[in-house]
Coordinates of C-alpha atoms in Angstrom, one line a residue:
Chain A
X274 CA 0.0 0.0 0.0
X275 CA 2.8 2.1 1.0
X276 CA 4.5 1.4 -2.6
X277 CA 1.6 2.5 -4.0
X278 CA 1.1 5.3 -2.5
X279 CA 4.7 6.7 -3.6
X280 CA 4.0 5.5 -7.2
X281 CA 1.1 7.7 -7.7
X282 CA 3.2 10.2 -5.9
X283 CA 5.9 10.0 -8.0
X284 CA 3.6 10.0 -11.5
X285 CA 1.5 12.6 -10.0
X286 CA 4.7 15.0 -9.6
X287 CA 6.5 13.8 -12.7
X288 CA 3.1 15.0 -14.9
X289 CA 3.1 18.3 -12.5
X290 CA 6.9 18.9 -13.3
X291 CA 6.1 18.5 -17.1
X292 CA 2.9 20.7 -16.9
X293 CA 5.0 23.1 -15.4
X294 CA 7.6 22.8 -18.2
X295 CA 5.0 23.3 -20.7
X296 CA 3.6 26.5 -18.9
X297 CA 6.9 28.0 -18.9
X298 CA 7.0 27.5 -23.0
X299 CA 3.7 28.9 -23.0
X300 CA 4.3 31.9 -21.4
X301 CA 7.1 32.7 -24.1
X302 CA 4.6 31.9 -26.8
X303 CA 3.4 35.3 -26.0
X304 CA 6.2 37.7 -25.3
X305 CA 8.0 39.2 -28.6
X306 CA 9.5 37.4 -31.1
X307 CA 13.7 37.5 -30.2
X308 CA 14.9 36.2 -33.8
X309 CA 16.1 38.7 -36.3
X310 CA 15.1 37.9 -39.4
X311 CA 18.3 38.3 -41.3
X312 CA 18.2 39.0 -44.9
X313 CA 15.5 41.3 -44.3
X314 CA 16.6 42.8 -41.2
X315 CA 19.5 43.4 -39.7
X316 CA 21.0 43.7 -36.4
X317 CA 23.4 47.2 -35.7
X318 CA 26.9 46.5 -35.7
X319 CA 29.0 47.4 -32.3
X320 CA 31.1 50.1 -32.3
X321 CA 34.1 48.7 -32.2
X322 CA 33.0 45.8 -34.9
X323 CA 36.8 44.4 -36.2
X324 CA 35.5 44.0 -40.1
X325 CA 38.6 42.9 -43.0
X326 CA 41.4 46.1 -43.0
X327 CA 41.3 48.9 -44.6
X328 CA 43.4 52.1 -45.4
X329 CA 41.7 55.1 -43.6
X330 CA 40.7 57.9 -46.5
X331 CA 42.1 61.1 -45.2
X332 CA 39.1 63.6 -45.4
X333 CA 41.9 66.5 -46.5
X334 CA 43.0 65.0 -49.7
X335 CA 41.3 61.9 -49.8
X336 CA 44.3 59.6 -50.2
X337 CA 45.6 57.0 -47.8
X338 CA 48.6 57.7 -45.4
X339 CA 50.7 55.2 -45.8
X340 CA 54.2 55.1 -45.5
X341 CA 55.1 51.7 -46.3
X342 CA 56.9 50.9 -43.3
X343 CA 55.9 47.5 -42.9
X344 CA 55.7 46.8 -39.7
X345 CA 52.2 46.1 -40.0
X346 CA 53.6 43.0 -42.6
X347 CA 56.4 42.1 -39.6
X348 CA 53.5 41.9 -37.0
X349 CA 51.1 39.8 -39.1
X350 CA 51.2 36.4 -37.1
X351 CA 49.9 34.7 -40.4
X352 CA 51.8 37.1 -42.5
X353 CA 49.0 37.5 -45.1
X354 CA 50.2 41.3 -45.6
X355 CA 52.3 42.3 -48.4
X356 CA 52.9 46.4 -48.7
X357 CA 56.0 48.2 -50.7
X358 CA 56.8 51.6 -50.7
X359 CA 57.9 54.2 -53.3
X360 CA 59.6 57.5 -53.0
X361 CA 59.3 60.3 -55.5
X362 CA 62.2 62.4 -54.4
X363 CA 65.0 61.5 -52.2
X364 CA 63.6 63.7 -49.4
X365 CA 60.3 62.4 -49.8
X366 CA 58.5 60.2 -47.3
X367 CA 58.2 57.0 -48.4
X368 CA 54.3 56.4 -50.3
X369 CA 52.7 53.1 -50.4
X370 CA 53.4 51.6 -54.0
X371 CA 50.8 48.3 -53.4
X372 CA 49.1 47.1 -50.6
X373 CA 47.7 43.9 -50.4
X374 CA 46.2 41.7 -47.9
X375 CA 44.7 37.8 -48.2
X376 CA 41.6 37.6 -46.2
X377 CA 41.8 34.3 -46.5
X378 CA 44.4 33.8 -44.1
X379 CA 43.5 36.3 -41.7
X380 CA 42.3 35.8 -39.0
X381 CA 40.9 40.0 -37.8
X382 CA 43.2 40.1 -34.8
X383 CA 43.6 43.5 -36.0
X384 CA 47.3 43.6 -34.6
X385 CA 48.5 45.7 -37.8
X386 CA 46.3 48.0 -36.8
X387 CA 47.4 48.7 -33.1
X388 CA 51.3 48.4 -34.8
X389 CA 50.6 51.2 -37.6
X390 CA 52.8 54.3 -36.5
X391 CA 50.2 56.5 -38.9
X392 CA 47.5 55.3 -37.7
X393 CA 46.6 54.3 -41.5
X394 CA 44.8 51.2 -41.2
X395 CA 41.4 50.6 -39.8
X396 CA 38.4 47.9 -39.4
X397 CA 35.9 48.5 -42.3
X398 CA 32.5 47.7 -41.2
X399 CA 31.4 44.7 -44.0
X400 CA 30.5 41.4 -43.3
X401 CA 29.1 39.9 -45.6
X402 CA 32.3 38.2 -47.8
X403 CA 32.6 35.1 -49.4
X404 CA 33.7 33.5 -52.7
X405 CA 34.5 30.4 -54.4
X406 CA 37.9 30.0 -54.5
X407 CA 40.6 31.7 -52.1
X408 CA 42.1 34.4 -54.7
X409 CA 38.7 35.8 -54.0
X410 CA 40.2 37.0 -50.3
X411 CA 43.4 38.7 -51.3
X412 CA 42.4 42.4 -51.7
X413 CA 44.3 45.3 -53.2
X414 CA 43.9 47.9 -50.3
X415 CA 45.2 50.6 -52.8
X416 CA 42.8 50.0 -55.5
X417 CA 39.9 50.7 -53.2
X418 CA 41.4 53.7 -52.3
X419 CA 41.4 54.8 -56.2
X420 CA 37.9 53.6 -56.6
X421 CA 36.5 55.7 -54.2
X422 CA 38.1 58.6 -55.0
X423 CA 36.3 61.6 -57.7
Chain B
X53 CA 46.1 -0.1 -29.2
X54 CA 45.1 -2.2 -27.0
X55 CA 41.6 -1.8 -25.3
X56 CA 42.0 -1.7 -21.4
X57 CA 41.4 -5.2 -19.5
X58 CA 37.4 -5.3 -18.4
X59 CA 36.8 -5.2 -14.4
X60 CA 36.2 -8.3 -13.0
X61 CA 33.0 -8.1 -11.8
X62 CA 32.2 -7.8 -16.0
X63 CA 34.5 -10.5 -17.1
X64 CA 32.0 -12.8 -15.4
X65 CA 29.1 -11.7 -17.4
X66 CA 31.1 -11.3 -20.7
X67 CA 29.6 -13.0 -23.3
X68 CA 31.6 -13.7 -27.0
X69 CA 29.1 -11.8 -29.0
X70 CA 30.8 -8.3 -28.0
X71 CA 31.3 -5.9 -30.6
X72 CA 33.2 -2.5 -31.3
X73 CA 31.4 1.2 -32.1
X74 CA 32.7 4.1 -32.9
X75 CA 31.1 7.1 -31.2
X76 CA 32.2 9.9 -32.8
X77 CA 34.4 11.4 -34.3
X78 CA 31.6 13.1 -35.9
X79 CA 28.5 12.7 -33.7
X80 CA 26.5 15.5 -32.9
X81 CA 27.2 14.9 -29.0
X82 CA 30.7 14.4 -28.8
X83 CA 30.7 18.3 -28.9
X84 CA 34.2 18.4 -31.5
X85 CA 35.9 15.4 -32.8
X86 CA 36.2 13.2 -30.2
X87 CA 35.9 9.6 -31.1
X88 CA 35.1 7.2 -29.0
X89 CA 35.8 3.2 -29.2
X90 CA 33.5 1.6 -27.0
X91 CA 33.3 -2.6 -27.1
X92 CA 29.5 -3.3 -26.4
X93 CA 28.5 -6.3 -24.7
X94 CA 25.0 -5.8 -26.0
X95 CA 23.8 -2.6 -24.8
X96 CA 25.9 -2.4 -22.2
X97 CA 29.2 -0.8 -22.5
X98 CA 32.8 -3.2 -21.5
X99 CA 35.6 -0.9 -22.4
X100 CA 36.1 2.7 -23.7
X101 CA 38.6 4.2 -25.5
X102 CA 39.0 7.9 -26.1
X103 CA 40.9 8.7 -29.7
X104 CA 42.0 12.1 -29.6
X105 CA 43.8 14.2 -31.7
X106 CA 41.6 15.1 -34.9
X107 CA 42.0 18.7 -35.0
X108 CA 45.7 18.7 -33.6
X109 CA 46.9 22.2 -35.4
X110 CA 50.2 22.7 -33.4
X111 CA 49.5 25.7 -31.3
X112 CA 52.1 24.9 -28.6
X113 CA 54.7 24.6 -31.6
X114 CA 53.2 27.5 -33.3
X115 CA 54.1 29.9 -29.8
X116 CA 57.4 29.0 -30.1
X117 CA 57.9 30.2 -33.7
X118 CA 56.5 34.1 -33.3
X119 CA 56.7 36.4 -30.8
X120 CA 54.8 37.0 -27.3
X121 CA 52.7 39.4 -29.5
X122 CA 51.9 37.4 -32.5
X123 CA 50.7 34.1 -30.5
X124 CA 47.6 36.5 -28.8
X125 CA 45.3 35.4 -31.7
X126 CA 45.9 31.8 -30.7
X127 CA 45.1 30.7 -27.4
X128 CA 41.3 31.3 -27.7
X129 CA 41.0 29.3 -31.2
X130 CA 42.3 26.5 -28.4
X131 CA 38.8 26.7 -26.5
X132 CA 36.4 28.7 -28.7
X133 CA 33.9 28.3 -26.3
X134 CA 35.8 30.4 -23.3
X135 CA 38.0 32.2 -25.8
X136 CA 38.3 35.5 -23.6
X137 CA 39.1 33.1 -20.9
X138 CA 42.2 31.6 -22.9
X139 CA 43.2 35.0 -23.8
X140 CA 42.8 37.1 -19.9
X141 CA 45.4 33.8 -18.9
X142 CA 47.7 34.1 -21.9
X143 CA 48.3 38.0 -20.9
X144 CA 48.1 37.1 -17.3
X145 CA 50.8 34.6 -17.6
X146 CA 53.0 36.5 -19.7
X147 CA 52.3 39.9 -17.1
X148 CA 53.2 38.1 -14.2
X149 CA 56.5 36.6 -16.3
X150 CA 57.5 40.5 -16.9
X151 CA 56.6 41.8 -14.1
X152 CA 54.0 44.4 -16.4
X153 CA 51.6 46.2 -14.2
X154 CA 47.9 46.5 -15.0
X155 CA 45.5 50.2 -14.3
X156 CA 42.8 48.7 -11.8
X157 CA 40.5 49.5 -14.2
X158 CA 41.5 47.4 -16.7
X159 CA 41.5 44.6 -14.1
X160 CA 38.3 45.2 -13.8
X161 CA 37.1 45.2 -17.3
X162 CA 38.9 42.2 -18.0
X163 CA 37.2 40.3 -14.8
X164 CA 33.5 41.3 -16.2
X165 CA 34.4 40.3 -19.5
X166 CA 36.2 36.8 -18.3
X167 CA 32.9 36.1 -15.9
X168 CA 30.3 36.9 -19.2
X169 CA 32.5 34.4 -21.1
X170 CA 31.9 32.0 -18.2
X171 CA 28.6 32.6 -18.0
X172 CA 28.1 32.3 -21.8
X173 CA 30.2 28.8 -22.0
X174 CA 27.8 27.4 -19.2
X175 CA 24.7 28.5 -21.4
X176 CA 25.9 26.8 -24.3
X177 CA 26.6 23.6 -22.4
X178 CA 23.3 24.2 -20.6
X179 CA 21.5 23.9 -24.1
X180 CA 23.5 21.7 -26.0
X181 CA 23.9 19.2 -23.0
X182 CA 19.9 18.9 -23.0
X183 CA 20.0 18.8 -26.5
X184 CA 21.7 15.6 -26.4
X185 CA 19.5 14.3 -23.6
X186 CA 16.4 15.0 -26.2
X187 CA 15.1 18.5 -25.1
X188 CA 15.0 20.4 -27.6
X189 CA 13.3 23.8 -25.9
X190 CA 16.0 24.8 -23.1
X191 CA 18.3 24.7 -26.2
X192 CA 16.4 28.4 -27.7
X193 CA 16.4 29.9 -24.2
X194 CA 20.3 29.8 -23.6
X195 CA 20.7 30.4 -26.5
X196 CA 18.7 33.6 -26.4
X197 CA 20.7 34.5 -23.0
X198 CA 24.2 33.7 -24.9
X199 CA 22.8 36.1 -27.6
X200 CA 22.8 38.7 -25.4
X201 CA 26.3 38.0 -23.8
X202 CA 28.1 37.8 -27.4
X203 CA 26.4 41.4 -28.2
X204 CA 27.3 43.0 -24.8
X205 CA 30.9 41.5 -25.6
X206 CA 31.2 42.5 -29.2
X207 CA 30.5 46.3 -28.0
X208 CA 33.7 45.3 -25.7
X209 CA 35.9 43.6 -28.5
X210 CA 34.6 43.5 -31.6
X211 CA 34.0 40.5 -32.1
X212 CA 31.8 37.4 -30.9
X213 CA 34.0 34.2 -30.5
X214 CA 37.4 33.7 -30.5
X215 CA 38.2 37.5 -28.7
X216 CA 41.4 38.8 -28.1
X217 CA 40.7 41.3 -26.5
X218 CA 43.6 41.2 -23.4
X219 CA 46.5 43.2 -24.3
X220 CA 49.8 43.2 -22.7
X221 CA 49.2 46.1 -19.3
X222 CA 45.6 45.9 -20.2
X223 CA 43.2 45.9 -22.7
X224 CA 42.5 46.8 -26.7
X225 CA 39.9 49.3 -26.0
X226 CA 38.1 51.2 -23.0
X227 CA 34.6 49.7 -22.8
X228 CA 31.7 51.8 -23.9
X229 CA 28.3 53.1 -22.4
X230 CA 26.4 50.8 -24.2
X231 CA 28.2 47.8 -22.5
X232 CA 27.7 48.9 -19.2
X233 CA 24.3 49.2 -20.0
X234 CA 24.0 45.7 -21.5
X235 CA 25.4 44.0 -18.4
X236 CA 22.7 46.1 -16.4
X237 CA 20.1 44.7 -18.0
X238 CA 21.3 41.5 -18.4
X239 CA 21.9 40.7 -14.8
X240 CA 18.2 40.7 -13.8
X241 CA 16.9 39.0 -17.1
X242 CA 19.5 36.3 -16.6
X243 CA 18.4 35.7 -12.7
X244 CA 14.8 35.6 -14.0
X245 CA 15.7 33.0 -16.8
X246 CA 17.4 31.0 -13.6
X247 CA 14.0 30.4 -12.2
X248 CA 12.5 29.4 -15.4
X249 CA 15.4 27.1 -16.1
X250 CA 14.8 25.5 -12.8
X251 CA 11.1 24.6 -13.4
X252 CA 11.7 24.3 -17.3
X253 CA 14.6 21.5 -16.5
X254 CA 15.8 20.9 -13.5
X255 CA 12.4 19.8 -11.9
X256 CA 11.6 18.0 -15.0
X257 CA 10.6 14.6 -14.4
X258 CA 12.4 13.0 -17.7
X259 CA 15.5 14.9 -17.0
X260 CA 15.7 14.1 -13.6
X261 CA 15.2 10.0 -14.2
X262 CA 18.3 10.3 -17.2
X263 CA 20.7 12.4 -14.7
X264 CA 20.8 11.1 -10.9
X265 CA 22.7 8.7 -10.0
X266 CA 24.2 8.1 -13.4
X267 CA 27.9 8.7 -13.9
X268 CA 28.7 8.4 -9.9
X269 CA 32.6 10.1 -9.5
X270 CA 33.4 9.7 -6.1
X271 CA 35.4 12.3 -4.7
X272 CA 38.7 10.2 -4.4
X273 CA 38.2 8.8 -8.1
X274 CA 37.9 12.7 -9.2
X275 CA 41.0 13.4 -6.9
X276 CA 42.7 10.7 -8.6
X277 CA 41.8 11.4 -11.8
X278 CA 43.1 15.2 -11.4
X279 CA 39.6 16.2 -12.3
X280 CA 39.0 20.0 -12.3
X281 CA 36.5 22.7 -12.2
X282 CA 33.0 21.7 -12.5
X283 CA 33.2 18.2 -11.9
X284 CA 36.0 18.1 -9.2
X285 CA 32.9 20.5 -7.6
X286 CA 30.5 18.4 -7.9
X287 CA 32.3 15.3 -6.4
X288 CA 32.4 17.3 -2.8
X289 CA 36.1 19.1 -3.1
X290 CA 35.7 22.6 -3.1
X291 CA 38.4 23.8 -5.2
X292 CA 38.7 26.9 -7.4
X293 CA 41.7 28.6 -8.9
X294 CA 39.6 31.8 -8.0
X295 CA 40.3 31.1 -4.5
X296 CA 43.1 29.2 -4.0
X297 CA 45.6 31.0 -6.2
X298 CA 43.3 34.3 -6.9
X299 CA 44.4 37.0 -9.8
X300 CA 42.7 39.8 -10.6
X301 CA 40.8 41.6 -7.8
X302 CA 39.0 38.2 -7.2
X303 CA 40.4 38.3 -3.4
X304 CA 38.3 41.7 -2.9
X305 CA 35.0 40.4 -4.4
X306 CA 32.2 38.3 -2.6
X307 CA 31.4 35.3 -4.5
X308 CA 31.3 31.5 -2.9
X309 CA 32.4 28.3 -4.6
X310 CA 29.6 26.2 -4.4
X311 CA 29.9 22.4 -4.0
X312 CA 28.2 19.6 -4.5
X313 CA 28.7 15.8 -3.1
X314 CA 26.0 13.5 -5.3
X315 CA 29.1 13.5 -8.0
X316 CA 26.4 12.5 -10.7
X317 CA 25.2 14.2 -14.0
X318 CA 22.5 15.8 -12.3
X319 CA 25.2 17.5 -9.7
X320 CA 27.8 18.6 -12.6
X321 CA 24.3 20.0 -14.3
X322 CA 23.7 21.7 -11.2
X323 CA 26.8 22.9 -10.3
X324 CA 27.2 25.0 -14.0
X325 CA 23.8 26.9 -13.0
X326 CA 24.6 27.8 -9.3
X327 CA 28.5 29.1 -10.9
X328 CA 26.1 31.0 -13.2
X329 CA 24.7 32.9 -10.6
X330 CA 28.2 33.4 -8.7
X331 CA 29.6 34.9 -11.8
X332 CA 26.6 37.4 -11.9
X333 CA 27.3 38.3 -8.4
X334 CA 30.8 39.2 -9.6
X335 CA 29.9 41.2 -12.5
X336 CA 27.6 43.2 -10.6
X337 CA 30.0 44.0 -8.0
X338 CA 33.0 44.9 -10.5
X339 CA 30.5 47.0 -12.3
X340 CA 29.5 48.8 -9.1
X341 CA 33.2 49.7 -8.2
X342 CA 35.0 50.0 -11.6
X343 CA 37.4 53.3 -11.2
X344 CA 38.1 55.7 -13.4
X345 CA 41.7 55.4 -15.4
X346 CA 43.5 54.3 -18.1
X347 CA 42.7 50.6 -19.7
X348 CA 46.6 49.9 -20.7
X349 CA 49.6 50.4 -18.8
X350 CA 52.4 53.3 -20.4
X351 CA 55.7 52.0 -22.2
X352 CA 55.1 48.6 -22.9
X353 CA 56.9 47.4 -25.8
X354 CA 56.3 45.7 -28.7
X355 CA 58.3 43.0 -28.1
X356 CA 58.2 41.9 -24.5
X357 CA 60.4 39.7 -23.1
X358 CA 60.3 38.0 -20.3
X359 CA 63.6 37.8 -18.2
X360 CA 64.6 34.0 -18.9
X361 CA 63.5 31.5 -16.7
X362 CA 60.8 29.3 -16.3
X363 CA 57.0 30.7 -15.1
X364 CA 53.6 28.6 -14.2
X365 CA 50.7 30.4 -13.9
X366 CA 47.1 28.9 -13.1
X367 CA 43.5 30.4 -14.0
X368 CA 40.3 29.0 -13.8
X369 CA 38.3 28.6 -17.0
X370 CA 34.7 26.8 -17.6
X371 CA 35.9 23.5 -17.5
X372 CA 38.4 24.0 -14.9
X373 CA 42.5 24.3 -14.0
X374 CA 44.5 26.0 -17.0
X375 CA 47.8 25.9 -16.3
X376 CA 50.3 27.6 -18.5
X377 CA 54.2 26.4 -18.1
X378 CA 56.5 29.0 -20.0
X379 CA 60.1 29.1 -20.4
X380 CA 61.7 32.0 -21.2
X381 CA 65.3 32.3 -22.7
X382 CA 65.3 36.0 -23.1
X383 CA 65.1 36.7 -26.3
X384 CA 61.2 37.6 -27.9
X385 CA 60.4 34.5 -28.6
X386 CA 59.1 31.7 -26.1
X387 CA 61.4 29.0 -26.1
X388 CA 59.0 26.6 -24.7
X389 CA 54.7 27.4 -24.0
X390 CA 52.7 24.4 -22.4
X391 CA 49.4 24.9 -21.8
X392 CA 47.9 22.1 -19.4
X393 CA 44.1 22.2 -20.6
X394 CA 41.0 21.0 -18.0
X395 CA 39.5 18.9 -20.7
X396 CA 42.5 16.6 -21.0
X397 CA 42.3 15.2 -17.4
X398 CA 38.5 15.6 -17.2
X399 CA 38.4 13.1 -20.1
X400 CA 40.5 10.5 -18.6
X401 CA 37.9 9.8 -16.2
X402 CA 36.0 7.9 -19.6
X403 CA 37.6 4.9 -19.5
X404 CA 37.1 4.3 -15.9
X405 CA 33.5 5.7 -15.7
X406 CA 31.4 3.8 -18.7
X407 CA 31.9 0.3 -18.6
X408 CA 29.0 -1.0 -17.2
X409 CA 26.9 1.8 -18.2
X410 CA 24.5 1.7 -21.2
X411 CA 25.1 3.5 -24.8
X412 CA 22.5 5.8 -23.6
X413 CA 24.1 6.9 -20.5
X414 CA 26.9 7.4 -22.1
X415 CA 25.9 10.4 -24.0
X416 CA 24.6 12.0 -20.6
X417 CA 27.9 10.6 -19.2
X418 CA 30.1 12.5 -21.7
X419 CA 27.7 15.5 -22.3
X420 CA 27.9 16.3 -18.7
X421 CA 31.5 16.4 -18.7
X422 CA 31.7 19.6 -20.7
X423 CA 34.8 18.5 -22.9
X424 CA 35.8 20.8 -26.0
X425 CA 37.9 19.1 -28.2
X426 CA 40.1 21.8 -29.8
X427 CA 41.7 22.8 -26.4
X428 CA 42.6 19.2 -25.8
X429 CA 44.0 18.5 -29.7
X430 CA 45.6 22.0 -29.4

């Protein structure tokens, strides 16, 4: 009898535990919906979001500032950066010649950044890249440069 | 390879028709690619075999080929699911090595951050470990709550993974008003999802019946077994790194260690969510006090190098001890970085654990172990 009694016991607080599960889903049935749908809508990116590099555009003469020392290349733990300079005049400052970087490689620790003495690099804010084969990755930071300038 | 001799007790019972199974490497609930070899006597498990070492990529090698700097990215690609963890040690390790000192606020910061991360690893256990036990709904809820913790973290960092976000006398970046904010609101939200966990799962009559009393580590076996973290505290020892060989300001903050004896799944389940409300006490105390200051420390260099000599440091993560054994020779390179991981040595307990236990008790067995693969293939 006493077996019995702590069976039904036991089932009758099992079924309570699971009703009490299913009241808990129940409740969140009706509270707002927390997915984002993503192709149609998008979440705001963070501030400090750490998108693929870029050359900053100096708003003054909207050309990059780099100097082509390469210690962002030296500091690259994958070493996916690739940057040579050019000077016009001896008593120039060295200009950035080309400037290219695999993506495919990198992993956004954003250490070349924190390295640059000019400040010239920064985090772009895209993140949305992919492509079929891995040339796709390796991006001419110059070009872009060209491209968006009049 | 040859599969360990069955206890005695099991000999007896042995019949010839047992067989071999792989479990893993690619089933959904050996969380990685951990494979297991397991000779069935029926249903009923004889010996087990962990084969590790499928995504072996050489991290300890890699640290000694590039400098103090360019090994940061690394250690939380070793456990992706604590990265910040990986990476607060790694700095911590190499600070202490140099001697660096660190502005109290940027203690702070890092302690907040490190704690979310904690919190955030025992969510995604929390819903991947039912997962594999068949619920399907707790799953969505912690993973709503992690949600939120990657967000509030990629305001920090920047990024929502594998962080690395520790610098060398501090950190990459001051945090911002909308992470303070975050962690304000998601202090009560998170103690309110703690209720709902409790009557969603833990009261749970299925879940109860798969978890107690299955998987039984007694507290010598755990000793012996150099179990850490989690399941050492759920076997009965109350040991933490956090207390017994603090860094940080964790000395100054009010937090307990809590304990439990049963040693079962249902303990180790229990354990995660009672540290998930410890590490929300902490949070909310470092964001109460967190001073004013600089987040990185003046003049240090580029390439630091420790004066030669050999350094341990321990830190706590999800799973447990981290231990990182450095050798310095003095130059910027480290001539030797091992990282002693908490998976490793929770593992070991397999072999000794499952025989005798069903196929379906293993996958509470193992799920309730919290292994992640990656930090013990480094």
């Amino acid at each position: 009898m006493n077996l019995l009694l702590r069976y039904i016991g036991e089932v009758t607080s099992g079924a309570w535990s699971l009703a009490a599960g299913m009241a808990v889903t129940l409740r969140y049935m009706f509270k707002p919906v927390t997915t984002v749908q993503y192709p149609r809508a998008r979440l705001p990116l963070p501030e400090a979001f750490r998108g693929p590099v870029e050359l900053r555009r100096l708003p003054e003469t909207g050309d990059h500032g780099c100097v082509a020392c390469g210690e962002c290349a030296r500091t690259c733990p994958s070493g996916v950066i690739k940057v040579q300079g050019l000077k016009a005049r001896a008593s120039d400052f060295n200009r950035a010649r080309f400037y290219f970087i695999d993506f495919s490689r990198c992993s956004l620790c954003g250490l070349c950044v924190e390295v640059c003495p000019v400040q010239a690099l920064m985090f772009s804010r895209e993140y949305e890249q992919n492509g079929g084969s891995p040339q796709v990755g390796v991006a001419d930071l110059l070009a872009r440069i060209r491209e968006a300038r009049p | 390879m040859t599969p360990a001799t069955p206890e005695p007790a099991l000999r007896k019972t042995l019949t010839e028709e047992t067989f071999f199974l792989n479990l893993g490497p690619q089933h959904p609930s050996t969380h990685g690619v951990l494979r297991l070899l397991l000779r069935l006597d029926g249903e009923r498990i004889v010996t087990c075999q962990p084969v590790l070492g499928y995504s072996h990529r050489g991290h300890e090698h890699m640290a000694q080929n590039r400098t103090y700097l360019q090994f940061m990215p690394n250690p939380p690609r070793m456990d992706y699911l604590a990265g910040l963890m990986y990476n607060h040690a790694y700095c911590l390790a190499v600070e202490r090595a140099c001697g660096l000192e660190v502005p109290p606020r940027a203690i702070h910061i890092r302690l907040i951050c490190a704690e979310l991360n904690r919190i955030s690893s025992h969510l995604l256990w929390f819903g991947a470990y039912l997962m594999d036990l068949g619920a399907f709904t707790p799953f969505l809820y912690a993973f709503d709550d992690r949600e939120d913790i990657l967000a509030i973290l990629g305001e920090a960092t920047g990024s929502r993974l594998t962080y690395s976000y520790c610098r060398f006398g501090g950190v990459a970046r001051d945090i911002n008003q909308a992470f303070i904010d975050g962690v304000r609101a998601f202090i009560p939200k998170m103690r309110a999802r703690l209720k709902d966990y409790d009557t969603l799962v833990t009261k749970n009559i299925i879940f109860v019946n798969r978890t107690k009393g299955v998987g039984v580590i007694s507290r010598e076996r755990a000793k012996a077994h150099a179990l850490t973290g989690p399941c050492l505290r759920a076997s009965g020892t109350a040991f933490d790194i956090r207390k017994a060989e603090p860094y940080g300001f964790y000395p100054q903050f009010d937090f307990d260690i809590p304990v439990l004896t049963g040693g079962d799944c249902f303990d180790r389940y229990m354990i995660r969510l009672l540290e998930i409300e410890q590490s929300l006490r902490i949070v909310e105390q470092a964001l109460n006090r967190l001073p004013a200051g600089p987040v990185k420390a003046e003049g240090v260099p580029q390439f630091i190098t420790p004066p030669s000599g050999q350094y341990h440091f321990s830190y706590e993560t999800a799973r447990g001890h981290l231990g990182i054994f450095l050798v310095s020779d003095g130059s910027r390179v480290p001539y030797r970085m091992k990282w002693r991981v908490p998976s490793l040595s929770n593992l070991s307990i397999l072999p000794v654990l499952l025989p005798g236990t069903l196929v379906a008790d293993t996958i509470a067995i193992l799920g309730s172990i919290d292994v992640v693969m990656p930090e013990i293939d480094r």
